[in-house]
CSV table of N, CA and C in Angstrom, one decimal:
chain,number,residue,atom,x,y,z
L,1288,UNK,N,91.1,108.1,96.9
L,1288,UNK,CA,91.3,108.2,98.3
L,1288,UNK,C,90.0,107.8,99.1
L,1289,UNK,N,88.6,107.9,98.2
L,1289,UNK,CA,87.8,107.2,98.7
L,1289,UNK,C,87.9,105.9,99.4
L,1290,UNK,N,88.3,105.2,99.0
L,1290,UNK,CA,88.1,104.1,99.0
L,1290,UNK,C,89.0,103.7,100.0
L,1291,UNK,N,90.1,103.9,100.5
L,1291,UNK,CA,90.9,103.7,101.6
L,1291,UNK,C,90.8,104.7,102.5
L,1292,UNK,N,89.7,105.3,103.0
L,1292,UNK,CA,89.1,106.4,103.9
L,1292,UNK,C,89.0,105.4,105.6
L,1293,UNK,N,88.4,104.2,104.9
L,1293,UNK,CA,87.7,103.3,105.7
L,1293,UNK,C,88.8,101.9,105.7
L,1294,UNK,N,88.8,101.3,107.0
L,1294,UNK,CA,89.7,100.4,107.4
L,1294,UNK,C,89.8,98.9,106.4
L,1295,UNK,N,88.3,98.7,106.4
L,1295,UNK,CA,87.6,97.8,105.3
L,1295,UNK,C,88.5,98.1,103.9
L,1296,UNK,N,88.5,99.1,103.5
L,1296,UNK,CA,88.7,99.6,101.8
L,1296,UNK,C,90.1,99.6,102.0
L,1297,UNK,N,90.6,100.1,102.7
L,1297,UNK,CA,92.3,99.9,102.4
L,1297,UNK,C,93.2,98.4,102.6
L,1298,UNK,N,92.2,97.8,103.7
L,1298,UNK,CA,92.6,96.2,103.4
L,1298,UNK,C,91.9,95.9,101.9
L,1299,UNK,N,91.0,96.2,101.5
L,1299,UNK,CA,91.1,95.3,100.4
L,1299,UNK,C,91.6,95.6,99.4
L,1300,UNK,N,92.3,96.8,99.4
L,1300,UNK,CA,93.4,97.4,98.2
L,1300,UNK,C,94.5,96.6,98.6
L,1301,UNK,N,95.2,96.5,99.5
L,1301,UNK,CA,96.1,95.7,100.4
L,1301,UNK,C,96.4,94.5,99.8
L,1302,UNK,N,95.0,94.0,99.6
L,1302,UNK,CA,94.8,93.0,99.1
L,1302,UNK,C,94.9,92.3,97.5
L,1303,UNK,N,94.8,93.3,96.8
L,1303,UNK,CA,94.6,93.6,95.2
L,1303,UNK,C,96.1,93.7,95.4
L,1304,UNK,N,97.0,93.9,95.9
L,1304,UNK,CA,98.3,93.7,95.2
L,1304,UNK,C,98.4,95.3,94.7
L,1305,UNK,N,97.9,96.3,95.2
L,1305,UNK,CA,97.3,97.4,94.6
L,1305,UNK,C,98.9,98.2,94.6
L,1306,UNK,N,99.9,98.2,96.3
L,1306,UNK,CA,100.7,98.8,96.0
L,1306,UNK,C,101.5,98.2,94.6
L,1307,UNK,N,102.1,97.2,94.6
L,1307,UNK,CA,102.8,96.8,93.2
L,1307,UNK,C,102.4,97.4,91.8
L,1308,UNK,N,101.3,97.3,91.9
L,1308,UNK,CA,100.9,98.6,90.5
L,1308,UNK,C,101.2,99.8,90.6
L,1309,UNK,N,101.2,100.5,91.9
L,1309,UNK,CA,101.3,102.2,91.9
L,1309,UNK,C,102.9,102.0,92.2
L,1310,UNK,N,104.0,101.1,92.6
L,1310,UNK,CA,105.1,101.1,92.5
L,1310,UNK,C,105.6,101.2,91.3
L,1311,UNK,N,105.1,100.5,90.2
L,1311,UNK,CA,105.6,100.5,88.5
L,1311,UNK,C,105.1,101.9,88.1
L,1312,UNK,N,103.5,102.2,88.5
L,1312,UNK,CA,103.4,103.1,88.0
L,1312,UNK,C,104.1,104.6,88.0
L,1313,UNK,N,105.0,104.1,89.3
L,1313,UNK,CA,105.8,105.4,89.7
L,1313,UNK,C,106.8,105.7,89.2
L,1314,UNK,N,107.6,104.8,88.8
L,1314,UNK,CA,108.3,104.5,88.1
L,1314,UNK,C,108.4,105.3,86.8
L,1315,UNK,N,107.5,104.7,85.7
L,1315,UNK,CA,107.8,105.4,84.8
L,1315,UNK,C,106.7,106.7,84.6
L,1316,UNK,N,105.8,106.9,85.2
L,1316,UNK,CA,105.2,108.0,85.5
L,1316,UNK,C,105.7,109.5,85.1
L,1317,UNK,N,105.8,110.4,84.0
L,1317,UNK,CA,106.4,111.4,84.3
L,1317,UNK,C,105.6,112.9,84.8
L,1318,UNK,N,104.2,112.7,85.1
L,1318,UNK,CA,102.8,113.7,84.7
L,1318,UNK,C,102.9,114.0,86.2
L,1319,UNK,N,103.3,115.1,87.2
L,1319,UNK,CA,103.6,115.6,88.5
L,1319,UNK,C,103.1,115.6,89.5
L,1320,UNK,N,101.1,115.5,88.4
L,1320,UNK,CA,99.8,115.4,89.3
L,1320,UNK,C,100.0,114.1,90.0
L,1321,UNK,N,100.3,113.5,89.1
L,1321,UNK,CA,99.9,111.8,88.9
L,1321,UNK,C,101.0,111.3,90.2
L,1322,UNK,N,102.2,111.5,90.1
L,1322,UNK,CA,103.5,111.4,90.4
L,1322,UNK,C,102.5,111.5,91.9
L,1323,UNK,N,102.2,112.9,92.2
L,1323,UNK,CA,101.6,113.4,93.9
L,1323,UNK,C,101.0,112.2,94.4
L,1324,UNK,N,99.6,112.2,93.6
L,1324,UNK,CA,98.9,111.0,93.8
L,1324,UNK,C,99.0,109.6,94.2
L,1325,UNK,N,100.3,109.1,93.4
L,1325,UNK,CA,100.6,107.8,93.4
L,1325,UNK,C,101.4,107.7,95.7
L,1326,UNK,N,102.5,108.5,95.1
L,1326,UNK,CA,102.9,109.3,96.8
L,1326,UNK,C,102.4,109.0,98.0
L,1327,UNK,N,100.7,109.2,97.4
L,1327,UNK,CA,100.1,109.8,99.1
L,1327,UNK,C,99.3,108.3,99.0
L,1328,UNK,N,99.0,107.7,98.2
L,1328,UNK,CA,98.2,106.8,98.1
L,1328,UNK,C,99.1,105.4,98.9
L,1329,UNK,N,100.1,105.7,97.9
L,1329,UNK,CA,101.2,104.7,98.6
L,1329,UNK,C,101.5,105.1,100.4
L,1330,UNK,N,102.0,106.0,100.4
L,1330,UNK,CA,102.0,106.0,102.0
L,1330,UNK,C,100.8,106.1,102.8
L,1331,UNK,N,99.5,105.7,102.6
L,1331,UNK,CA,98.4,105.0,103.1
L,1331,UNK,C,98.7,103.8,103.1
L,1332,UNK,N,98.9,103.4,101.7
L,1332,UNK,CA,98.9,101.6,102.0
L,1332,UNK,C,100.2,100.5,102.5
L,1333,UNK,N,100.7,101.8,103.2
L,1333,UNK,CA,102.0,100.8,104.0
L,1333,UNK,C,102.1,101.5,105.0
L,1334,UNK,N,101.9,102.2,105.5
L,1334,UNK,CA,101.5,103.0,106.8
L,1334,UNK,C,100.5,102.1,107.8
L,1335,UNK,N,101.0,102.5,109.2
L,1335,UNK,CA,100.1,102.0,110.0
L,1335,UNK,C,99.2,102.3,109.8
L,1336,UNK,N,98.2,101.5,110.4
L,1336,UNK,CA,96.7,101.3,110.3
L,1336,UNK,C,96.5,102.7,111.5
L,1337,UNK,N,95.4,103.2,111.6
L,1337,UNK,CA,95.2,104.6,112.2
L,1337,UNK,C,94.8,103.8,113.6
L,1338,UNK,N,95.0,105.0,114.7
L,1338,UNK,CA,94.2,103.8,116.0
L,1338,UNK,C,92.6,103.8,116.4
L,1339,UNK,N,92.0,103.1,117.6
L,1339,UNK,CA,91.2,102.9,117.3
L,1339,UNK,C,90.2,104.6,117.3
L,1340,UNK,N,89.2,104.5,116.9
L,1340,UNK,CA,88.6,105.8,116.7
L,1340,UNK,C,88.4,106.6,115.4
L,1341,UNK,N,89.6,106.4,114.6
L,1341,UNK,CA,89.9,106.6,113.3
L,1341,UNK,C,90.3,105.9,112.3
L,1342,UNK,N,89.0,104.8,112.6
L,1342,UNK,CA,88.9,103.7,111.1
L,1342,UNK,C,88.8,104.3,109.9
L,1343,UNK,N,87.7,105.6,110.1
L,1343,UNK,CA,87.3,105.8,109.3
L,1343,UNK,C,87.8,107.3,108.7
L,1344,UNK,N,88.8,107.9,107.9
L,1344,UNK,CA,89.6,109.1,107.8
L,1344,UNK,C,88.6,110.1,107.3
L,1345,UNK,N,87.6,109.8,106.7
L,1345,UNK,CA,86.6,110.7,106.5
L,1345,UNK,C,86.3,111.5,107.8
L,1346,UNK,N,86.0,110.6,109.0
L,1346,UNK,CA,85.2,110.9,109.7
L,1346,UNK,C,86.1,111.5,111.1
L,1347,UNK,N,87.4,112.0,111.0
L,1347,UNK,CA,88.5,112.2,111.9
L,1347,UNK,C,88.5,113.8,111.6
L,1348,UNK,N,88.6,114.3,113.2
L,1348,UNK,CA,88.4,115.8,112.6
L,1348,UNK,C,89.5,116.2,112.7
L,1349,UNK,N,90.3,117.4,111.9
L,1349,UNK,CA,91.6,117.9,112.1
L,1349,UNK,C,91.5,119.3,112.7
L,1350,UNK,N,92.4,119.7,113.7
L,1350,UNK,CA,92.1,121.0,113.9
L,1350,UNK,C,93.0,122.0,113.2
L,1351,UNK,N,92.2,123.2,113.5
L,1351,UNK,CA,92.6,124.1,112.5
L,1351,UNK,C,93.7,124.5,112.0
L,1352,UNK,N,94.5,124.3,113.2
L,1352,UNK,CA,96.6,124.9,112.7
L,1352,UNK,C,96.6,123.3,111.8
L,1353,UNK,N,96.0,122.5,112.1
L,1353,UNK,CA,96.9,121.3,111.5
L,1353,UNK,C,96.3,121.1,109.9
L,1354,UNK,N,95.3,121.6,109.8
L,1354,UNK,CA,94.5,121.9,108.2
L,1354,UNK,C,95.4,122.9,107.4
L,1355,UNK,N,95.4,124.2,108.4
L,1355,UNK,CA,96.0,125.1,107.6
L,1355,UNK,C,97.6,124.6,107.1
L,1356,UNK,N,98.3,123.7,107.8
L,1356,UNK,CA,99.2,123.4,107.7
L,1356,UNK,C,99.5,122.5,106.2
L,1357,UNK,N,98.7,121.8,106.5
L,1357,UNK,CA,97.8,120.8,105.4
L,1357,UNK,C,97.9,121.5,103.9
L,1358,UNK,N,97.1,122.4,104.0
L,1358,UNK,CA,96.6,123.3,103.2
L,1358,UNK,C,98.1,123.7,102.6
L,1359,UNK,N,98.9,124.5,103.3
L,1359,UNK,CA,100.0,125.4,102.9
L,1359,UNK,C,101.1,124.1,102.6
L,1360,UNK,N,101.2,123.0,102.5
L,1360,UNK,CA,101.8,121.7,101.9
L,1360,UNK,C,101.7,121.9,100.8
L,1361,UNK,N,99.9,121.2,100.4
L,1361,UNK,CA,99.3,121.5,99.3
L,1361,UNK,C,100.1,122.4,98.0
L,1362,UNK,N,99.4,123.6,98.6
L,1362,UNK,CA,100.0,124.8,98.0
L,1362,UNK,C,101.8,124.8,97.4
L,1363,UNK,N,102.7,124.5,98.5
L,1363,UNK,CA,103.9,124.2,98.0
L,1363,UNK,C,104.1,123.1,96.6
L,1364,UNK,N,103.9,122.4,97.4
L,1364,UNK,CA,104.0,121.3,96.4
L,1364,UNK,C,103.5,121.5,94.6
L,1365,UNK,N,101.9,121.8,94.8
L,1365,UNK,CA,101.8,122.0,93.5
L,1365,UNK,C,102.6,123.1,93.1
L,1366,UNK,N,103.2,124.2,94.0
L,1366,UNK,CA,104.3,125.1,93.3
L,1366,UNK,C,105.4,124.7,92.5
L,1367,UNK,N,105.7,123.5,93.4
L,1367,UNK,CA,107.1,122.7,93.1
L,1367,UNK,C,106.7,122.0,91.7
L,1368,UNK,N,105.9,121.2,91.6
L,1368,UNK,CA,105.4,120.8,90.7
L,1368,UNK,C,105.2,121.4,89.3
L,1369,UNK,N,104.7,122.7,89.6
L,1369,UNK,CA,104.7,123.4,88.4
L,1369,UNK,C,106.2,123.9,87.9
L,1370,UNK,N,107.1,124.1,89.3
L,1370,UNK,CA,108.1,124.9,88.5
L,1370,UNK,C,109.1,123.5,87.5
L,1371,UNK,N,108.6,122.2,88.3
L,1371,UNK,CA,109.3,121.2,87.9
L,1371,UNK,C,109.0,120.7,86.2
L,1372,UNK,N,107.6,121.1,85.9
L,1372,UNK,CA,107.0,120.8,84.7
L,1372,UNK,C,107.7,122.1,83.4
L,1373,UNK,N,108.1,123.5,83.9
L,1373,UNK,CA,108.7,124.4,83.3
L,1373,UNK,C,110.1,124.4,82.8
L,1374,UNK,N,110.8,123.3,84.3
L,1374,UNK,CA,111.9,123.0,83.3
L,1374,UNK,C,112.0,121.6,82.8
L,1375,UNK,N,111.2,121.0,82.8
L,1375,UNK,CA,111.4,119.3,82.2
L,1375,UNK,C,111.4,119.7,80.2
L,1376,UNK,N,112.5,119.2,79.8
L,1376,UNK,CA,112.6,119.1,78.3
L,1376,UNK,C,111.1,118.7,77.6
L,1377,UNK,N,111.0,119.0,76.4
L,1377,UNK,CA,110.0,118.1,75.8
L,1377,UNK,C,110.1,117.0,75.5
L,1378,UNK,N,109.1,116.2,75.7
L,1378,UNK,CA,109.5,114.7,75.4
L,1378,UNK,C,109.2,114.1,73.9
């Protein structure tokens, strides 16, 4: 997520053909962390470009209902995740 923080770095993932990899990857990916990851990464790199002010996502401040919000996502999700990993068969 470094690296597409900045306007610069996500065009040149853009560029690498980067989504097409995390597309296959998705695919057959079964690991839930990974699965998240691929997700957020991908809807960066087809998502509009931020406007001006917020080239840089590092440097964008969020306020606090919208962190905590953030935050309690988070939270969900890896819940979902886990309960998803308890019932998946062995492989």
């Amino acid at each position: 997520s470094q690296l597409t923080a900045t306007k610069a770095g996500r065009h040149a993932v853009r560029e690498k053909g980067t989504y097409l990899v995390l597309r296959e990857l998705h695919r057959w990916e079964r690991e839930p962390d990974v699965l998240a990851a691929c997700e957020k990464l991908i809807q960066v790199l087809i998502g509009d470009e931020p406007g001006p002010g917020m080239e840089n996502l590092l440097e964008v401040s969020v306020p606090e209902e919208v962190e905590q919000q953030l935050q309690r996502r988070d939270r969900e999700e890896a819940e979902r995740c886990r309960r998803e990993q308890r019932e998946e068969p062995p492989r």
